[in-house]
Amino acid sequence: MNEENIITRKINCLRSRYEEKKLKFNDNDMINKNYEEMLDKIEECVKLRNGYKICFILKLSQIPLDIYIIDNMNENDIRRMIKKKNNHNHNNHNNNNNNNNNNHNNNHNNNHNSNILKPFEQLILDHFNIIKILCNKNNINWDTLINTSCKFLSTFLQLYCDNLWLLPYLLTICSFLNNISTLADSYSTCNKNDIYNEENEDINNKNKYTIEVLNSIRGKIGIVKGDIEKHGGFVILMFQSIKLCMKLNNMQITSSFLKIINSTDINYSYIPTSFIVLFKNQLGKLYLQKLEYEKAEREFIWAFSNSKKSKIEFRKIILESLITIRLNKGLYPPKKLLQKYKLSIYIDIIYSIKKGNIFLYNNVMNNFSNYFFHKGLNECIEQIHFIVKRNLMKIVVDWWNKIIQENNQQNKLYKVPIYLFHHIFKWAHITQHHSYLETISIITSLILFRYINAYISYDNNILVLSKNDPFPSLSHNQGPR
């Protein structure tokens, strides 16, 4: 038998508490007394066209009813309840019509209102089936859960195309699919302990459920791409697809996503700002991963400027990305800003850059490499070592020029012997094997990536720097020559 997963453990714990009658209904927990009450709330949401409220009623991260009720219900029970409710509404409307002698148009509207849940029946059934699978007493069948959840997304999108107010729930569904596929893959991988099993060598097999969910979500993008009124759905599906691709480290597919985005004239006027912020932040992360810092910075600035100030943790995530990009440009954030968002980790990095202190920089990287990797900032942060070395070299060059001027040897200004850098690099443990060729290689890299304007005179073993602009502005650094 497969290892019991965290969801099953929690559900069974909840089930035992119910059996002991220790858990009572609490309206604050959004748990409904019965399914009829839940249907009433859904109906009210449909009448009010409230997409945000329906996210709470049809939650996927929390069971909506007493676990005992779910255990003793099936899909047919839900169908009967919906039918009964529609019939009840229909009879009430007929009585009102007989009493009020309404005209033909009103009769048509009343008949429509009496069957208000009919178009939502399959969505409600799919939601129930997902909850039922999650509440299985023994263990979750991941194949069934992922298939049912992907079907749920398809059912929802058919509804969304005629009910654009449902947009917030699309984000709820996609986030659930994203999280549950990750969990499913983690347990699926854990249960394959045979190191000689060839399946364990297949990365696609290890991420089987995530790939299935990605294909399901990205396969729906075409449905909402053409109509500008549905661009809210386009943005959410694209944002989630990019997020899944980055999780799979499949950057090839993300390139095709960027082509679609750039070829689509997205009408943001139909999209709530909070969803655009999520989209822009994810685009920023993608560009950051591709080392396209200018584009990443532009997306992060928009996301940070338009995010709610009350969302401190979310703003902190965006701000960290912006800080790492700007540090590569030699731009330093105010100390008060770092303290406000509890980002003191960057104070040492800033000091190491300003002073060319490679020891301090390496110390930060050794202690916080996992932190930066988890945040997706590792590649951007690692680029800073070039700047630290550049600024260390600047200190050496300034010292050399001062000595030369004191000795009135103007012809040797900005012509620094390589051995000086070699001794400094050895002292700072910048060169791993302390060889002269390593020093040459490091300096060549700094020239190639435009951190310094210079060339190496191999005949004389000196570094000849530009007198006009030996250390160009980092903000103009555009990569290798």
Short mmCIF file of C-alpha atoms in Angstrom, two decimals:
data_model
loop_
_atom_site.label_atom_id
_atom_site.label_comp_id
_atom_site.label_asym_id
_atom_site.label_seq_id
_atom_site.Cartn_x
_atom_site.Cartn_y
_atom_site.Cartn_z
CA MET A 1 0.00 0.00 0.00
CA ASN A 2 1.18 3.51 -0.77
CA GLU A 3 2.31 5.77 2.01
CA GLU A 4 -0.60 7.65 3.58
CA ASN A 5 -0.44 11.23 2.39
CA ILE A 6 -0.84 14.38 4.44
CA ILE A 7 -4.38 15.08 3.16
CA THR A 8 -5.66 11.61 4.07
CA ARG A 9 -4.08 11.88 7.51
CA LYS A 10 -5.78 15.22 8.16
CA ILE A 11 -9.14 14.04 6.83
CA ASN A 12 -9.06 10.86 8.93
CA CYS A 13 -8.08 12.89 11.97
CA LEU A 14 -11.04 15.17 11.29
CA ARG A 15 -13.25 12.13 10.79
CA SER A 16 -12.26 10.68 14.16
CA ARG A 17 -12.98 14.00 15.86
CA TYR A 18 -16.43 14.06 14.30
CA GLU A 19 -17.06 10.54 15.51
CA GLU A 20 -16.12 11.60 19.01
CA LYS A 21 -18.53 14.55 18.64
CA LYS A 22 -15.83 17.04 19.55
CA LEU A 23 -16.19 19.19 16.47
CA LYS A 24 -19.26 21.34 16.05
CA PHE A 25 -20.49 23.44 13.16
CA ASN A 26 -18.78 26.79 13.01
CA ASP A 27 -20.09 29.30 10.49
CA ASN A 28 -16.81 31.21 10.62
CA ASP A 29 -15.05 28.19 9.06
CA MET A 30 -17.33 28.37 5.99
CA ILE A 31 -18.59 24.85 6.71
CA ASN A 32 -22.22 24.41 5.65
CA LYS A 33 -24.76 22.65 7.85
CA ASN A 34 -25.95 20.58 4.90
CA TYR A 35 -25.73 20.45 1.13
CA GLU A 36 -29.07 22.23 0.70
CA GLU A 37 -27.62 25.25 2.48
CA MET A 38 -24.56 25.12 0.24
CA LEU A 39 -26.79 25.09 -2.86
CA ASP A 40 -28.68 28.09 -1.49
CA LYS A 41 -25.41 29.99 -1.18
CA ILE A 42 -24.35 29.04 -4.72
CA GLU A 43 -27.71 30.19 -6.04
CA GLU A 44 -27.35 33.50 -4.24
CA CYS A 45 -23.88 33.98 -5.77
CA VAL A 46 -25.24 33.32 -9.25
CA LYS A 47 -28.03 35.85 -8.72
CA LEU A 48 -25.57 38.46 -7.45
CA ARG A 49 -22.93 37.48 -10.05
CA ASN A 50 -20.36 37.44 -7.25
CA GLY A 51 -17.30 35.53 -8.45
CA TYR A 52 -15.27 36.23 -5.31
CA LYS A 53 -17.87 34.79 -2.94
CA ILE A 54 -18.23 31.60 -4.96
CA CYS A 55 -14.51 30.99 -4.38
CA PHE A 56 -15.29 30.55 -0.68
CA ILE A 57 -18.43 28.45 -1.15
CA LEU A 58 -16.87 26.05 -3.68
CA LYS A 59 -13.52 25.90 -1.93
CA LEU A 60 -11.16 23.14 -2.97
CA SER A 61 -8.69 23.53 -0.11
CA GLN A 62 -11.30 22.94 2.61
CA ILE A 63 -14.17 20.47 2.95
CA PRO A 64 -17.45 22.39 2.70
CA LEU A 65 -19.55 20.09 4.90
CA ASP A 66 -19.54 17.82 7.91
CA ILE A 67 -17.28 14.92 6.93
CA TYR A 68 -20.03 12.49 7.98
CA ILE A 69 -22.40 14.05 5.41
CA ILE A 70 -19.80 13.71 2.63
CA ASP A 71 -19.14 10.08 3.58
CA ASN A 72 -22.82 9.25 3.20
CA MET A 73 -23.55 11.13 -0.02
CA ASN A 74 -22.99 10.30 -3.67
CA GLU A 75 -23.35 12.04 -7.01
CA ASN A 76 -26.96 10.94 -7.47
CA ASP A 77 -27.89 12.56 -4.16
CA ILE A 78 -26.51 15.87 -5.43
CA ARG A 79 -28.43 15.55 -8.69
CA ARG A 80 -31.67 14.95 -6.79
CA MET A 81 -31.07 17.97 -4.56
CA ILE A 82 -30.41 20.26 -7.54
CA LYS A 83 -33.48 18.94 -9.35
CA LYS A 84 -35.62 19.36 -6.23
CA LYS A 85 -34.37 22.92 -5.79
CA ASN A 86 -35.05 23.81 -9.42
CA ASN A 87 -38.57 22.32 -9.20
CA HIS A 88 -39.21 24.21 -5.98
CA ASN A 89 -38.12 27.48 -7.59
CA HIS A 90 -40.20 26.72 -10.68
CA ASN A 91 -43.35 26.11 -8.61
CA ASN A 92 -42.81 29.30 -6.63
CA HIS A 93 -42.46 31.32 -9.83
CA ASN A 94 -45.57 29.72 -11.32
CA ASN A 95 -47.56 30.68 -8.24
CA ASN A 96 -46.30 34.24 -8.50
CA ASN A 97 -47.19 34.33 -12.19
CA ASN A 98 -50.75 33.13 -11.55
CA ASN A 99 -51.24 35.74 -8.86
CA ASN A 100 -49.76 38.65 -10.79
CA ASN A 101 -50.86 37.95 -14.44
CA ASN A 102 -47.34 38.64 -15.76
CA ASN A 103 -46.72 39.08 -19.48
CA HIS A 104 -44.84 36.68 -21.80
CA ASN A 105 -41.40 38.28 -21.27
CA ASN A 106 -41.69 38.08 -17.51
CA ASN A 107 -42.74 34.43 -17.80
CA HIS A 108 -39.60 33.74 -19.82
CA ASN A 109 -37.38 35.47 -17.24
CA ASN A 110 -39.05 33.66 -14.37
CA ASN A 111 -38.57 30.29 -16.06
CA HIS A 112 -34.89 31.17 -16.50
CA ASN A 113 -34.56 32.19 -12.84
CA SER A 114 -36.33 29.06 -11.63
CA ASN A 115 -33.61 26.93 -13.26
CA ILE A 116 -30.76 29.12 -12.08
CA LEU A 117 -28.59 26.18 -10.95
CA LYS A 118 -29.18 24.06 -14.06
CA PRO A 119 -26.18 25.43 -16.04
CA PHE A 120 -24.01 24.98 -12.92
CA GLU A 121 -25.07 21.39 -12.23
CA GLN A 122 -22.00 19.72 -13.78
CA LEU A 123 -19.67 22.17 -12.03
CA ILE A 124 -21.28 21.37 -8.67
CA LEU A 125 -21.07 17.63 -9.38
CA ASP A 126 -17.40 17.81 -10.40
CA HIS A 127 -16.64 19.83 -7.27
CA PHE A 128 -18.37 17.22 -5.11
CA ASN A 129 -16.45 14.40 -6.81
CA ILE A 130 -13.13 16.14 -6.11
CA ILE A 131 -14.02 16.58 -2.43
CA LYS A 132 -15.18 12.95 -2.31
CA ILE A 133 -11.84 11.73 -3.71
CA LEU A 134 -9.91 13.89 -1.25
CA CYS A 135 -11.98 12.47 1.63
CA ASN A 136 -11.29 8.83 0.78
CA LYS A 137 -10.74 6.88 4.01
CA ASN A 138 -7.87 4.75 2.72
CA ASN A 139 -5.83 6.91 0.40
CA ILE A 140 -6.14 9.27 -2.54
CA ASN A 141 -6.17 7.84 -6.04
CA TRP A 142 -3.97 10.47 -7.67
CA ASP A 143 -4.84 9.46 -11.24
CA THR A 144 -8.56 9.83 -10.55
CA LEU A 145 -8.08 13.10 -8.66
CA ILE A 146 -6.00 14.75 -11.40
CA ASN A 147 -8.33 13.54 -14.18
CA THR A 148 -11.42 14.74 -12.30
CA SER A 149 -9.78 18.08 -11.49
CA CYS A 150 -8.78 18.67 -15.12
CA LYS A 151 -12.35 17.81 -16.16
CA PHE A 152 -13.53 20.34 -13.56
CA LEU A 153 -11.42 23.01 -15.28
CA SER A 154 -12.98 22.15 -18.66
CA THR A 155 -16.49 22.29 -17.19
CA PHE A 156 -15.74 25.64 -15.59
CA LEU A 157 -14.35 27.25 -18.76
CA GLN A 158 -17.52 26.37 -20.67
CA LEU A 159 -19.47 28.24 -17.99
CA TYR A 160 -16.99 31.12 -17.80
CA CYS A 161 -17.35 31.97 -21.49
CA ASP A 162 -20.99 32.93 -20.83
CA ASN A 163 -20.49 34.11 -17.23
CA LEU A 164 -17.40 36.32 -17.14
CA TRP A 165 -18.10 37.26 -13.51
CA LEU A 166 -16.79 33.79 -12.58
CA LEU A 167 -13.20 34.88 -13.37
CA PRO A 168 -11.92 34.83 -9.73
CA TYR A 169 -12.84 31.15 -9.42
CA LEU A 170 -10.62 30.31 -12.41
CA LEU A 171 -7.61 31.37 -10.35
CA THR A 172 -8.82 29.17 -7.46
CA ILE A 173 -9.14 26.12 -9.72
CA CYS A 174 -5.76 26.62 -11.42
CA SER A 175 -3.99 27.19 -8.09
CA PHE A 176 -5.54 23.99 -6.75
CA LEU A 177 -4.43 22.05 -9.83
CA ASN A 178 -0.93 23.48 -9.51
CA ASN A 179 -0.60 22.54 -5.83
CA ILE A 180 -2.27 19.14 -6.02
CA SER A 181 -0.16 18.02 -9.01
CA THR A 182 3.01 18.87 -7.07
CA LEU A 183 1.78 16.89 -4.09
CA ALA A 184 0.74 13.97 -6.30
CA ASP A 185 4.16 13.84 -7.97
CA SER A 186 5.95 14.00 -4.61
CA TYR A 187 4.07 10.96 -3.27
CA SER A 188 4.26 9.13 -6.57
CA THR A 189 8.06 9.57 -6.61
CA CYS A 190 8.43 8.63 -2.93
CA ASN A 191 6.69 5.31 -3.56
CA LYS A 192 9.22 4.29 -6.22
CA ASN A 193 12.17 3.30 -4.09
CA ASP A 194 13.72 0.84 -6.52
CA ILE A 195 16.87 2.57 -7.75
CA TYR A 196 17.15 0.01 -10.56
CA ASN A 197 13.72 0.88 -11.89
CA GLU A 198 14.18 2.51 -15.31
CA GLU A 199 11.07 4.63 -14.71
CA ASN A 200 12.96 6.49 -12.00
CA GLU A 201 15.35 7.80 -14.62
CA ASP A 202 12.56 9.38 -16.67
CA ILE A 203 12.03 13.00 -15.61
CA ASN A 204 8.65 13.05 -17.38
CA ASN A 205 7.50 10.11 -15.28
CA LYS A 206 8.65 11.83 -12.08
CA ASN A 207 6.61 14.91 -12.98
CA LYS A 208 3.78 13.04 -14.63
CA TYR A 209 0.92 14.82 -12.86
CA THR A 210 2.43 18.29 -13.16
CA ILE A 211 2.88 17.73 -16.90
CA GLU A 212 -0.72 16.50 -17.19
CA VAL A 213 -2.01 19.60 -15.41
CA LEU A 214 0.22 21.89 -17.52
CA ASN A 215 -1.14 20.34 -20.72
CA SER A 216 -4.70 20.74 -19.43
CA ILE A 217 -4.27 24.41 -18.52
CA ARG A 218 -2.27 25.53 -21.56
CA GLY A 219 -4.64 23.62 -23.83
CA LYS A 220 -7.43 26.01 -22.78
CA ILE A 221 -5.57 29.25 -23.62
CA GLY A 222 -6.94 29.32 -27.17
CA ILE A 223 -10.52 29.38 -25.84
CA VAL A 224 -10.03 32.78 -24.20
CA LYS A 225 -7.30 34.37 -26.35
CA GLY A 226 -9.43 35.85 -29.13
CA ASP A 227 -12.18 37.69 -27.25
CA ILE A 228 -10.87 40.76 -25.39
CA GLU A 229 -13.64 40.41 -22.79
CA LYS A 230 -12.14 37.01 -21.87
CA HIS A 231 -8.58 38.29 -21.53
CA GLY A 232 -8.88 37.92 -17.76
CA GLY A 233 -9.08 34.17 -18.35
CA PHE A 234 -6.19 34.39 -20.82
CA VAL A 235 -3.97 36.13 -18.26
CA ILE A 236 -4.75 33.59 -15.51
CA LEU A 237 -4.24 30.52 -17.73
CA MET A 238 -1.01 31.96 -19.12
CA PHE A 239 0.28 32.94 -15.67
CA GLN A 240 -0.38 29.44 -14.31
CA SER A 241 1.12 27.76 -17.39
CA ILE A 242 4.34 29.77 -17.05
CA LYS A 243 4.46 28.97 -13.34
CA LEU A 244 4.18 25.22 -14.04
CA CYS A 245 6.79 25.36 -16.82
CA MET A 246 9.25 27.08 -14.52
CA LYS A 247 8.55 24.46 -11.87
CA LEU A 248 9.41 21.80 -14.47
CA ASN A 249 12.38 23.90 -15.65
CA ASN A 250 11.02 23.67 -19.19
CA MET A 251 12.17 27.00 -20.57
CA GLN A 252 11.59 25.94 -24.17
CA ILE A 253 7.80 26.00 -23.74
CA THR A 254 7.95 29.34 -21.94
CA SER A 255 9.52 30.86 -25.06
CA SER A 256 6.42 29.89 -27.04
CA PHE A 257 4.26 31.44 -24.29
CA LEU A 258 6.16 34.72 -24.61
CA LYS A 259 5.53 34.73 -28.37
CA ILE A 260 1.79 34.29 -27.73
CA ILE A 261 1.78 37.07 -25.12
CA ASN A 262 3.71 39.46 -27.36
CA SER A 263 1.40 38.74 -30.31
CA THR A 264 -1.74 39.28 -28.22
CA ASP A 265 -2.97 42.82 -27.63
CA ILE A 266 -4.13 42.17 -24.06
CA ASN A 267 -6.96 44.45 -22.98
CA TYR A 268 -6.23 44.97 -19.30
CA SER A 269 -9.37 47.08 -18.77
CA TYR A 270 -11.40 43.87 -18.41
CA ILE A 271 -9.06 42.40 -15.79
CA PRO A 272 -8.97 43.12 -12.03
CA THR A 273 -5.67 44.77 -11.02
CA SER A 274 -4.83 42.01 -8.53
CA PHE A 275 -4.77 39.43 -11.34
CA ILE A 276 -2.61 41.64 -13.56
CA VAL A 277 -0.16 42.01 -10.65
CA LEU A 278 0.15 38.21 -10.38
CA PHE A 279 0.65 37.95 -14.14
CA LYS A 280 3.29 40.70 -14.27
CA ASN A 281 5.15 39.22 -11.30
CA GLN A 282 5.28 35.80 -12.98
CA LEU A 283 6.48 37.38 -16.23
CA GLY A 284 9.19 39.14 -14.23
CA LYS A 285 10.29 35.82 -12.74
CA LEU A 286 10.43 34.28 -16.19
CA TYR A 287 12.56 37.10 -17.62
CA LEU A 288 14.78 36.92 -14.54
CA GLN A 289 15.31 33.20 -15.16
CA LYS A 290 16.24 34.01 -18.76
CA LEU A 291 18.67 36.69 -17.50
CA GLU A 292 16.73 39.39 -19.37
CA TYR A 293 17.06 41.86 -16.52
CA GLU A 294 15.66 44.97 -18.24
CA LYS A 295 12.39 43.23 -19.12
CA ALA A 296 12.21 41.58 -15.70
CA GLU A 297 12.72 44.91 -13.94
CA ARG A 298 9.93 46.54 -15.96
CA GLU A 299 7.43 43.81 -15.01
CA PHE A 300 8.45 43.81 -11.33
CA ILE A 301 8.15 47.60 -11.07
CA TRP A 302 4.59 47.48 -12.41
CA ALA A 303 3.65 44.60 -10.09
CA PHE A 304 5.13 46.28 -7.01
CA SER A 305 3.63 49.71 -7.79
CA ASN A 306 0.14 48.27 -8.30
CA SER A 307 0.10 45.67 -5.51
CA LYS A 308 -1.83 46.35 -2.32
CA LYS A 309 0.32 47.90 0.40
CA SER A 310 -1.30 45.59 2.94
CA LYS A 311 0.18 42.55 1.14
CA ILE A 312 3.54 42.93 2.88
CA GLU A 313 4.90 39.43 2.21
CA PHE A 314 3.92 39.48 -1.45
CA ARG A 315 5.48 42.93 -1.94
CA LYS A 316 8.60 41.67 -0.19
CA ILE A 317 8.94 38.87 -2.77
CA ILE A 318 8.69 41.35 -5.66
CA LEU A 319 11.04 43.79 -3.93
CA GLU A 320 13.75 41.14 -3.49
CA SER A 321 13.70 40.45 -7.21
CA LEU A 322 13.98 44.17 -7.96
CA ILE A 323 16.85 44.59 -5.48
CA THR A 324 18.91 41.77 -7.01
CA ILE A 325 18.45 43.19 -10.51
CA ARG A 326 19.40 46.71 -9.45
CA LEU A 327 22.42 45.55 -7.46
CA ASN A 328 23.77 44.24 -10.75
CA LYS A 329 23.43 47.80 -12.04
CA GLY A 330 25.25 49.25 -9.05
CA LEU A 331 22.03 50.74 -7.66
CA TYR A 332 21.54 50.35 -3.92
CA PRO A 333 18.19 50.38 -2.06
CA PRO A 334 17.79 52.67 0.98
CA LYS A 335 18.70 50.99 4.26
CA LYS A 336 15.31 51.97 5.70
CA LEU A 337 13.55 50.04 2.93
CA LEU A 338 15.60 46.92 3.68
CA GLN A 339 14.80 47.23 7.38
CA LYS A 340 11.09 47.80 6.73
CA TYR A 341 10.80 44.57 4.74
CA LYS A 342 13.29 42.67 6.95
CA LEU A 343 15.79 42.20 4.14
CA SER A 344 18.96 42.85 6.14
CA ILE A 345 20.62 39.96 4.29
CA TYR A 346 21.27 42.44 1.45
CA ILE A 347 23.10 44.93 3.67
CA ASP A 348 26.20 42.70 3.72
CA ILE A 349 25.97 42.14 -0.04
CA ILE A 350 25.82 45.90 -0.65
CA TYR A 351 28.83 46.45 1.64
CA SER A 352 30.80 43.71 -0.16
CA ILE A 353 30.08 45.38 -3.52
CA LYS A 354 31.06 48.87 -2.39
CA LYS A 355 34.29 47.70 -0.75
CA GLY A 356 35.20 44.95 -3.21
CA ASN A 357 35.12 42.60 -0.22
CA ILE A 358 35.09 39.16 -1.80
CA PHE A 359 35.39 37.47 1.63
CA LEU A 360 32.12 38.97 2.84
CA TYR A 361 30.36 38.23 -0.45
CA ASN A 362 31.47 34.58 -0.38
CA ASN A 363 30.41 34.30 3.25
CA VAL A 364 26.88 35.49 2.40
CA MET A 365 26.67 33.11 -0.56
CA ASN A 366 27.85 30.14 1.50
CA ASN A 367 25.34 30.83 4.27
CA PHE A 368 22.34 31.78 2.14
CA SER A 369 22.74 29.90 -1.15
CA ASN A 370 19.71 27.71 -0.40
CA TYR A 371 17.65 30.78 0.45
CA PHE A 372 18.47 32.45 -2.88
CA PHE A 373 17.86 29.22 -4.79
CA HIS A 374 14.44 28.78 -3.17
CA LYS A 375 13.56 32.36 -4.13
CA GLY A 376 14.73 31.84 -7.73
CA LEU A 377 17.34 34.58 -7.30
CA ASN A 378 20.50 32.47 -7.27
CA GLU A 379 21.64 33.20 -10.85
CA CYS A 380 21.07 36.93 -10.50
CA ILE A 381 22.86 37.06 -7.13
CA GLU A 382 25.77 34.99 -8.43
CA GLN A 383 26.35 37.58 -11.19
CA ILE A 384 27.30 40.06 -8.46
CA HIS A 385 30.67 38.35 -7.99
CA PHE A 386 31.77 40.10 -11.20
CA ILE A 387 31.00 43.49 -9.65
CA VAL A 388 32.80 42.65 -6.40
CA LYS A 389 35.91 41.64 -8.37
CA ARG A 390 35.58 44.73 -10.56
CA ASN A 391 35.47 47.01 -7.53
CA LEU A 392 38.39 45.18 -5.92
CA MET A 393 40.37 45.80 -9.11
CA LYS A 394 39.33 49.47 -9.02
CA ILE A 395 40.87 49.77 -5.54
CA VAL A 396 44.12 48.29 -6.89
CA VAL A 397 44.10 50.59 -9.94
CA ASP A 398 43.44 53.69 -7.81
CA TRP A 399 46.28 52.71 -5.47
CA TRP A 400 48.62 52.11 -8.44
CA ASN A 401 47.78 55.46 -10.06
CA LYS A 402 48.38 57.26 -6.77
CA ILE A 403 51.85 55.69 -6.41
CA ILE A 404 52.66 56.49 -10.05
CA GLN A 405 51.64 60.14 -9.66
CA GLU A 406 53.68 60.50 -6.49
CA ASN A 407 56.70 59.22 -8.43
CA ASN A 408 55.90 61.49 -11.37
CA GLN A 409 55.65 58.60 -13.84
CA GLN A 410 52.62 59.82 -15.80
CA ASN A 411 53.29 57.46 -18.70
CA LYS A 412 52.49 54.48 -16.45
CA LEU A 413 49.05 55.69 -15.37
CA TYR A 414 46.33 53.06 -15.95
CA LYS A 415 49.02 50.52 -16.93
CA VAL A 416 48.92 48.06 -14.06
CA PRO A 417 51.18 44.99 -13.82
CA ILE A 418 49.16 41.76 -13.90
CA TYR A 419 51.18 40.35 -10.99
CA LEU A 420 49.56 42.93 -8.67
CA PHE A 421 46.11 41.53 -9.41
CA HIS A 422 47.49 38.02 -9.19
CA HIS A 423 48.79 38.55 -5.64
CA ILE A 424 45.53 40.24 -4.57
CA PHE A 425 43.44 37.43 -6.09
CA LYS A 426 45.57 34.82 -4.32
CA TRP A 427 45.18 36.65 -1.01
CA ALA A 428 41.40 36.94 -1.50
CA HIS A 429 41.14 33.26 -2.57
CA ILE A 430 39.52 34.35 -5.83
CA THR A 431 41.73 31.97 -7.80
CA GLN A 432 41.11 28.35 -6.86
CA HIS A 433 44.53 26.98 -7.84
CA HIS A 434 46.42 30.29 -7.48
CA SER A 435 47.73 30.08 -11.02
CA TYR A 436 48.67 33.09 -13.13
CA LEU A 437 46.45 31.84 -15.97
CA GLU A 438 43.44 31.94 -13.64
CA THR A 439 44.11 35.60 -12.95
CA ILE A 440 44.34 36.29 -16.69
CA SER A 441 41.09 34.38 -17.24
CA ILE A 442 39.21 36.39 -14.57
CA ILE A 443 40.41 39.72 -15.96
CA THR A 444 39.51 38.62 -19.50
CA SER A 445 35.97 37.78 -18.35
CA LEU A 446 35.59 41.23 -16.79
CA ILE A 447 36.73 42.83 -20.05
CA LEU A 448 34.49 40.58 -22.14
CA PHE A 449 31.39 41.39 -20.06
CA ARG A 450 32.21 45.13 -20.11
CA TYR A 451 32.84 45.53 -16.41
CA ILE A 452 36.13 47.24 -17.28
CA ASN A 453 37.37 49.06 -20.39
CA ALA A 454 40.83 47.63 -20.91
CA TYR A 455 43.04 45.20 -22.76
CA ILE A 456 45.87 42.91 -21.71
CA SER A 457 49.34 43.54 -23.08
CA TYR A 458 50.71 40.01 -22.99
CA ASP A 459 54.19 41.09 -24.12
CA ASN A 460 54.57 43.39 -21.11
CA ASN A 461 52.24 41.50 -18.72
CA ILE A 462 50.26 44.61 -17.92
CA LEU A 463 46.60 45.59 -17.94
CA VAL A 464 46.08 48.76 -20.00
CA LEU A 465 42.91 50.56 -18.94
CA SER A 466 41.01 53.32 -20.71
CA LYS A 467 41.96 56.72 -19.25
CA ASN A 468 38.54 58.19 -20.06
CA ASP A 469 36.25 55.49 -18.68
CA PRO A 470 38.17 52.56 -17.16
CA PHE A 471 35.24 51.38 -15.03
CA PRO A 472 32.05 52.11 -16.99
CA SER A 473 28.67 52.55 -15.36
CA LEU A 474 27.15 49.19 -14.44
CA SER A 475 23.75 50.33 -15.68
CA HIS A 476 25.17 50.28 -19.23
CA ASN A 477 26.39 46.71 -18.90
CA GLN A 478 24.72 44.85 -21.75
CA GLY A 479 26.53 41.51 -21.62
CA PRO A 480 29.49 40.21 -23.62
CA ARG A 481 30.97 42.23 -26.46
#
